[in-house]
Amino acid sequence: MSKVLIATDWLAACAGCHMSLLDMDERILELLNHVTFTSSPVTDLKHPPESGVTVGVLTGAISNTHNIEVARRMRARCTYLVAVGDCATFGGIVAARNLVGTSAALKRAYIETESTVDGRIPDSPELGRPLPHVTGVGEVVKVDIFLPGCPPRPDDFYYVFSEVLAGRIPVVLPPQHLRYD
Amino acid sequence: MSSITLTINGQKVSAQPGQTVLQAAKAAGIDIPTLCHHPALAPSGGCRVCLVEVSGQRALQPACTFPVADRMEIQTESPKVVRARKFVLELLFSERNHFCMACEMSGGCELQALGYRYGLDHWVYPTYTQRFAVDASAPHHLLDHNRCVLCRRCVRACAELVGNHTLDLRRRGAHTMLCADMDVPLGESSCVGCGTCVEVCPTGALVGKRSAFMARPSDVARVATVCTQCSLGCGLNVVMHRGQVLCLESRWEAPVNGGLLCRRGRYEALQDRRTRLLDPLNRENGRSVRASWNHALAEVARRLHHGSPHRLGLLTSTRLTNEALALLHAIFIKQLRVARRGSFGDPPWLPPLPACGKLADIAGGDLILLVEADPAREQPVASFFIKRAVDRGARLVTVESRPTELAAFAEVSFRPRDMAIAVDLAMAAASPVVIYGAGLRKSEADLLQKRTPKARFIPLVPGANTVAAAAHGLIDRLDPADCSCLFIAAADENGALDQTAARISPSAFVIAMASYVSPLTERADVALPMATWLERSGGFTTTDGTLVRAHAALPPSGQSRSDWDILGRLAERLGLDARAARSELPRCDA
């Protein structure tokens, strides 16, 4: 039997979810008997293969237009999309920006910060444009499995992957694997 | 009344008529989730989390308000119920900021626990973006509207338990907001700062400032003890986190106060910033120097043995435990026969009648006669009981020589010379409750008791463990100037220290037990470090005569010892059996 392909990517994220994924320790080796990680932000290959994967993992919130592109690309190339972490499920800490508004947040960060001299809000056409509201991934693309947590613990990742590999989809998180913090 | 039988989730359950479905299920060990419901408050059926399926009912019904009936069939976790409950939770999560990772209550939040229980792994409705200001204007607690789910627990606690009616909701629907009085900041409102709203809040909307973000609610331990801020003897829990006191919390099953605390008891009791007395001090060649307990107690015993009893004085604080007061009686009255004894607090006052009523009896009274007492200032929790009774329809009649806060709630207020009219009013009531303070004279008390035999009498004595101190004959007037040797147990009464120190004769030998450094410990020839109220266990006799027990939450700081420990050791040095003195103590009720 061929291995199940998994690709991960991140949006507006702190990388904590990927750290927690790696924190599965030696269980990653066991997992690798059954799956192949095709690409991830922490490997040389960054983008999910055009030929597609079975499981796509997204961490981070939808904060700018670039995030939407990345989320849509992953959605298009995977069979099951897993939104991982509070940012991907609810908007998380990134959504704190909603409470002040995008322009006020940018002004504060790039111009008004006490240590800033001659600050300027970045506007390169290569950058994604910040959205008026930060949301979870589910408001942009269809998500099959949600795994909240800030970050989800390694055990929670392992549980979700085990369920997916066993074909128990949709995954129902029992209380011991469901955390909002 | 005969019980009725109903079926919950296929299980036969017997219940009493008049019970709610929630009560019947709870009694049968069936857990129905709730959010706006709180055991200390009347059910309101507002949040719809407890919805259940009831046979014969077209719609789902809230278990907290729906009365049971014979042969009723109830489903508490059927697919229909679970679907509705998840929908209710999704709506609750759809308004305001419920990001748990930055919330003080995460781990102890009832909304979060419900989300986990029903597997809410994402939000169905768009992310909420409106922000509200945090009201931090009150001294000890803050209100974060962003975390509020409008369950009205705080509103009901403020009205039903405290009788204060400060909190309420304004506007309607999605615009509903919690507000104080006519929408003023909490700090400018009629809030009395008792923190009952903080206690009942299921989320992180109302939190104590001192304890917020200091510990996960799951990472604390609790020690049941008794407040010594006044003579009510309210039970409370000391919440401990890694050996430190985090905050003080309601203990709903406490015998006297039933969970209510006042601002002094819940918050200010932890704000003592005085310097602790940590070592025994002994004066040598005019200088106070650190001494061992052995040395200090030997010196005290020598002085007490050899001094003349009629020039020996004992000054007692009413914050001591029953054990310590019994030992003071054994040492100073029985053994040393000290004639000069007195207590802090002026004037010394004792109830002219034996207590024949409990604080809880206020709830059953149809007329409250408040005589020369100002509980709103002196024993605030008692004032909550009175205001609750007034809300319920009881009449309040006050007799006062100085204006009191509760007079505003009174049907009529009399001057002391019109006592007879007030007594006549009480006579006409079915079950009058007489609550009286330091100003009630013996003649008036006799008159009251003679003419209103069915009345309950509840004294509100000043100080703290005053009833026990009086029972041991320790309450009297003492002029420190008359003593050549003065034993002070204990010298921590704020406000009375300078005045007392000034009255002590320069040649007198002064022994002071104390928790804190003060003019009295500085004047003392021997100072004995004493554990604070958080550091000692012991009995306490409340103003209504209930015996309650305090439990130490912390070990004594430095070399300090519990009041009864110090006096027990002293008694042994004087050849007394300390255990015998303490064994005469009555057992505590709770």
mmCIF file with all atom_site columns, N, CA, C and O in Angstrom, chain B residues 108-130:
data_model
loop_
_atom_site.group_PDB
_atom_site.id
_atom_site.type_symbol
_atom_site.label_atom_id
_atom_site.label_alt_id
_atom_site.label_comp_id
_atom_site.label_asym_id
_atom_site.label_entity_id
_atom_site.label_seq_id
_atom_site.pdbx_PDB_ins_code
_atom_site.Cartn_x
_atom_site.Cartn_y
_atom_site.Cartn_z
_atom_site.occupancy
_atom_site.B_iso_or_equiv
_atom_site.pdbx_formal_charge
_atom_site.auth_seq_id
_atom_site.auth_comp_id
_atom_site.auth_asym_id
_atom_site.auth_atom_id
_atom_site.pdbx_PDB_model_num
ATOM 1  N N  . GLY B 1 108 ? -11.159 27.521 33.822 1.00 0.00 ? 108 GLY B N  1
ATOM 2  C CA . GLY B 1 108 ? -12.187 27.545 34.848 1.00 0.00 ? 108 GLY B CA 1
ATOM 3  C C  . GLY B 1 108 ? -13.481 28.140 34.324 1.00 0.00 ? 108 GLY B C  1
ATOM 4  O O  . GLY B 1 108 ? -14.417 28.389 35.081 1.00 0.00 ? 108 GLY B O  1
ATOM 5  N N  . CYS B 1 109 ? -13.536 28.387 33.017 1.00 0.00 ? 109 CYS B N  1
ATOM 6  C CA . CYS B 1 109 ? -14.672 29.072 32.401 1.00 0.00 ? 109 CYS B CA 1
ATOM 7  C C  . CYS B 1 109 ? -15.774 28.062 32.087 1.00 0.00 ? 109 CYS B C  1
ATOM 8  O O  . CYS B 1 109 ? -15.520 27.017 31.494 1.00 0.00 ? 109 CYS B O  1
ATOM 9  N N  . GLU B 1 110 ? -16.993 28.397 32.455 1.00 0.00 ? 110 GLU B N  1
ATOM 10 C CA . GLU B 1 110 ? -18.098 27.466 32.220 1.00 0.00 ? 110 GLU B CA 1
ATOM 11 C C  . GLU B 1 110 ? -18.508 27.412 30.755 1.00 0.00 ? 110 GLU B C  1
ATOM 12 O O  . GLU B 1 110 ? -18.946 26.380 30.257 1.00 0.00 ? 110 GLU B O  1
ATOM 13 N N  . LEU B 1 111 ? -18.360 28.548 30.056 1.00 0.00 ? 111 LEU B N  1
ATOM 14 C CA . LEU B 1 111 ? -18.681 28.563 28.621 1.00 0.00 ? 111 LEU B CA 1
ATOM 15 C C  . LEU B 1 111 ? -17.679 27.683 27.862 1.00 0.00 ? 111 LEU B C  1
ATOM 16 O O  . LEU B 1 111 ? -18.068 26.879 27.009 1.00 0.00 ? 111 LEU B O  1
ATOM 17 N N  . GLN B 1 112 ? -16.400 27.821 28.202 1.00 0.00 ? 112 GLN B N  1
ATOM 18 C CA . GLN B 1 112 ? -15.362 27.010 27.573 1.00 0.00 ? 112 GLN B CA 1
ATOM 19 C C  . GLN B 1 112 ? -15.615 25.515 27.820 1.00 0.00 ? 112 GLN B C  1
ATOM 20 O O  . GLN B 1 112 ? -15.537 24.693 26.906 1.00 0.00 ? 112 GLN B O  1
ATOM 21 N N  . ALA B 1 113 ? -15.955 25.180 29.064 1.00 0.00 ? 113 ALA B N  1
ATOM 22 C CA . ALA B 1 113 ? -16.192 23.773 29.413 1.00 0.00 ? 113 ALA B CA 1
ATOM 23 C C  . ALA B 1 113 ? -17.356 23.211 28.595 1.00 0.00 ? 113 ALA B C  1
ATOM 24 O O  . ALA B 1 113 ? -17.327 22.052 28.175 1.00 0.00 ? 113 ALA B O  1
ATOM 25 N N  . LEU B 1 114 ? -18.381 24.046 28.348 1.00 0.00 ? 114 LEU B N  1
ATOM 26 C CA . LEU B 1 114 ? -19.517 23.597 27.538 1.00 0.00 ? 114 LEU B CA 1
ATOM 27 C C  . LEU B 1 114 ? -19.097 23.392 26.092 1.00 0.00 ? 114 LEU B C  1
ATOM 28 O O  . LEU B 1 114 ? -19.547 22.456 25.426 1.00 0.00 ? 114 LEU B O  1
ATOM 29 N N  . GLY B 1 115 ? -18.225 24.283 25.588 1.00 0.00 ? 115 GLY B N  1
ATOM 30 C CA . GLY B 1 115 ? -17.707 24.142 24.230 1.00 0.00 ? 115 GLY B CA 1
ATOM 31 C C  . GLY B 1 115 ? -16.970 22.824 24.073 1.00 0.00 ? 115 GLY B C  1
ATOM 32 O O  . GLY B 1 115 ? -17.147 22.109 23.078 1.00 0.00 ? 115 GLY B O  1
ATOM 33 N N  . TYR B 1 116 ? -16.174 22.475 25.074 1.00 0.00 ? 116 TYR B N  1
ATOM 34 C CA . TYR B 1 116 ? -15.439 21.208 25.038 1.00 0.00 ? 116 TYR B CA 1
ATOM 35 C C  . TYR B 1 116 ? -16.406 20.032 25.100 1.00 0.00 ? 116 TYR B C  1
ATOM 36 O O  . TYR B 1 116 ? -16.279 19.055 24.377 1.00 0.00 ? 116 TYR B O  1
ATOM 37 N N  . ARG B 1 117 ? -17.391 20.145 26.013 1.00 0.00 ? 117 ARG B N  1
ATOM 38 C CA . ARG B 1 117 ? -18.310 19.028 26.212 1.00 0.00 ? 117 ARG B CA 1
ATOM 39 C C  . ARG B 1 117 ? -19.084 18.699 24.949 1.00 0.00 ? 117 ARG B C  1
ATOM 40 O O  . ARG B 1 117 ? -19.354 17.542 24.656 1.00 0.00 ? 117 ARG B O  1
ATOM 41 N N  . TYR B 1 118 ? -19.444 19.747 24.198 1.00 0.00 ? 118 TYR B N  1
ATOM 42 C CA . TYR B 1 118 ? -20.239 19.503 22.994 1.00 0.00 ? 118 TYR B CA 1
ATOM 43 C C  . TYR B 1 118 ? -19.410 19.583 21.716 1.00 0.00 ? 118 TYR B C  1
ATOM 44 O O  . TYR B 1 118 ? -19.949 19.725 20.619 1.00 0.00 ? 118 TYR B O  1
ATOM 45 N N  . GLY B 1 119 ? -18.086 19.478 21.863 1.00 0.00 ? 119 GLY B N  1
ATOM 46 C CA . GLY B 1 119 ? -17.208 19.346 20.707 1.00 0.00 ? 119 GLY B CA 1
ATOM 47 C C  . GLY B 1 119 ? -17.246 20.501 19.728 1.00 0.00 ? 119 GLY B C  1
ATOM 48 O O  . GLY B 1 119 ? -17.138 20.299 18.519 1.00 0.00 ? 119 GLY B O  1
ATOM 49 N N  . LEU B 1 120 ? -17.387 21.727 20.218 1.00 0.00 ? 120 LEU B N  1
ATOM 50 C CA . LEU B 1 120 ? -17.377 22.881 19.314 1.00 0.00 ? 120 LEU B CA 1
ATOM 51 C C  . LEU B 1 120 ? -15.933 23.135 18.878 1.00 0.00 ? 120 LEU B C  1
ATOM 52 O O  . LEU B 1 120 ? -15.180 23.811 19.579 1.00 0.00 ? 120 LEU B O  1
ATOM 53 N N  . ASP B 1 121 ? -15.548 22.600 17.713 1.00 0.00 ? 121 ASP B N  1
ATOM 54 C CA . ASP B 1 121 ? -14.155 22.752 17.308 1.00 0.00 ? 121 ASP B CA 1
ATOM 55 C C  . ASP B 1 121 ? -13.940 23.950 16.388 1.00 0.00 ? 121 ASP B C  1
ATOM 56 O O  . ASP B 1 121 ? -12.830 24.244 16.000 1.00 0.00 ? 121 ASP B O  1
ATOM 57 N N  . HIS B 1 122 ? -15.004 24.637 16.014 1.00 0.00 ? 122 HIS B N  1
ATOM 58 C CA . HIS B 1 122 ? -14.855 25.898 15.284 1.00 0.00 ? 122 HIS B CA 1
ATOM 59 C C  . HIS B 1 122 ? -16.146 26.689 15.434 1.00 0.00 ? 122 HIS B C  1
ATOM 60 O O  . HIS B 1 122 ? -17.122 26.179 15.972 1.00 0.00 ? 122 HIS B O  1
ATOM 61 N N  . TRP B 1 123 ? -16.096 27.941 14.983 1.00 0.00 ? 123 TRP B N  1
ATOM 62 C CA . TRP B 1 123 ? -17.290 28.769 15.075 1.00 0.00 ? 123 TRP B CA 1
ATOM 63 C C  . TRP B 1 123 ? -18.009 28.771 13.740 1.00 0.00 ? 123 TRP B C  1
ATOM 64 O O  . TRP B 1 123 ? -17.409 28.903 12.684 1.00 0.00 ? 123 TRP B O  1
ATOM 65 N N  . VAL B 1 124 ? -19.337 28.648 13.827 1.00 0.00 ? 124 VAL B N  1
ATOM 66 C CA . VAL B 1 124 ? -20.151 28.593 12.624 1.00 0.00 ? 124 VAL B CA 1
ATOM 67 C C  . VAL B 1 124 ? -20.424 30.004 12.087 1.00 0.00 ? 124 VAL B C  1
ATOM 68 O O  . VAL B 1 124 ? -20.508 30.223 10.904 1.00 0.00 ? 124 VAL B O  1
ATOM 69 N N  . TYR B 1 125 ? -20.536 30.965 13.012 1.00 0.00 ? 125 TYR B N  1
ATOM 70 C CA . TYR B 1 125 ? -20.918 32.319 12.615 1.00 0.00 ? 125 TYR B CA 1
ATOM 71 C C  . TYR B 1 125 ? -19.678 33.207 12.482 1.00 0.00 ? 125 TYR B C  1
ATOM 72 O O  . TYR B 1 125 ? -18.642 32.913 13.068 1.00 0.00 ? 125 TYR B O  1
ATOM 73 N N  . PRO B 1 126 ? -19.798 34.295 11.712 1.00 0.00 ? 126 PRO B N  1
ATOM 74 C CA . PRO B 1 126 ? -18.622 35.128 11.441 1.00 0.00 ? 126 PRO B CA 1
ATOM 75 C C  . PRO B 1 126 ? -17.958 35.632 12.733 1.00 0.00 ? 126 PRO B C  1
ATOM 76 O O  . PRO B 1 126 ? -18.633 35.874 13.736 1.00 0.00 ? 126 PRO B O  1
ATOM 77 N N  . THR B 1 127 ? -16.637 35.805 12.624 1.00 0.00 ? 127 THR B N  1
ATOM 78 C CA . THR B 1 127 ? -15.861 36.297 13.768 1.00 0.00 ? 127 THR B CA 1
ATOM 79 C C  . THR B 1 127 ? -16.368 37.671 14.198 1.00 0.00 ? 127 THR B C  1
ATOM 80 O O  . THR B 1 127 ? -16.508 38.570 13.368 1.00 0.00 ? 127 THR B O  1
ATOM 81 N N  . TYR B 1 128 ? -16.643 37.823 15.494 1.00 0.00 ? 128 TYR B N  1
ATOM 82 C CA . TYR B 1 128 ? -17.180 39.066 16.041 1.00 0.00 ? 128 TYR B CA 1
ATOM 83 C C  . TYR B 1 128 ? -16.074 40.100 16.129 1.00 0.00 ? 128 TYR B C  1
ATOM 84 O O  . TYR B 1 128 ? -14.944 39.767 16.509 1.00 0.00 ? 128 TYR B O  1
ATOM 85 N N  . THR B 1 129 ? -16.370 41.326 15.759 1.00 0.00 ? 129 THR B N  1
ATOM 86 C CA . THR B 1 129 ? -15.286 42.308 15.699 1.00 0.00 ? 129 THR B CA 1
ATOM 87 C C  . THR B 1 129 ? -15.483 43.521 16.599 1.00 0.00 ? 129 THR B C  1
ATOM 88 O O  . THR B 1 129 ? -14.596 44.359 16.700 1.00 0.00 ? 129 THR B O  1
ATOM 89 N N  . GLN B 1 130 ? -16.627 43.651 17.251 1.00 0.00 ? 130 GLN B N  1
ATOM 90 C CA . GLN B 1 130 ? -16.838 44.874 18.033 1.00 0.00 ? 130 GLN B CA 1
ATOM 91 C C  . GLN B 1 130 ? -16.095 44.801 19.359 1.00 0.00 ? 130 GLN B C  1
ATOM 92 O O  . GLN B 1 130 ? -16.028 43.748 19.989 1.00 0.00 ? 130 GLN B O  1
#
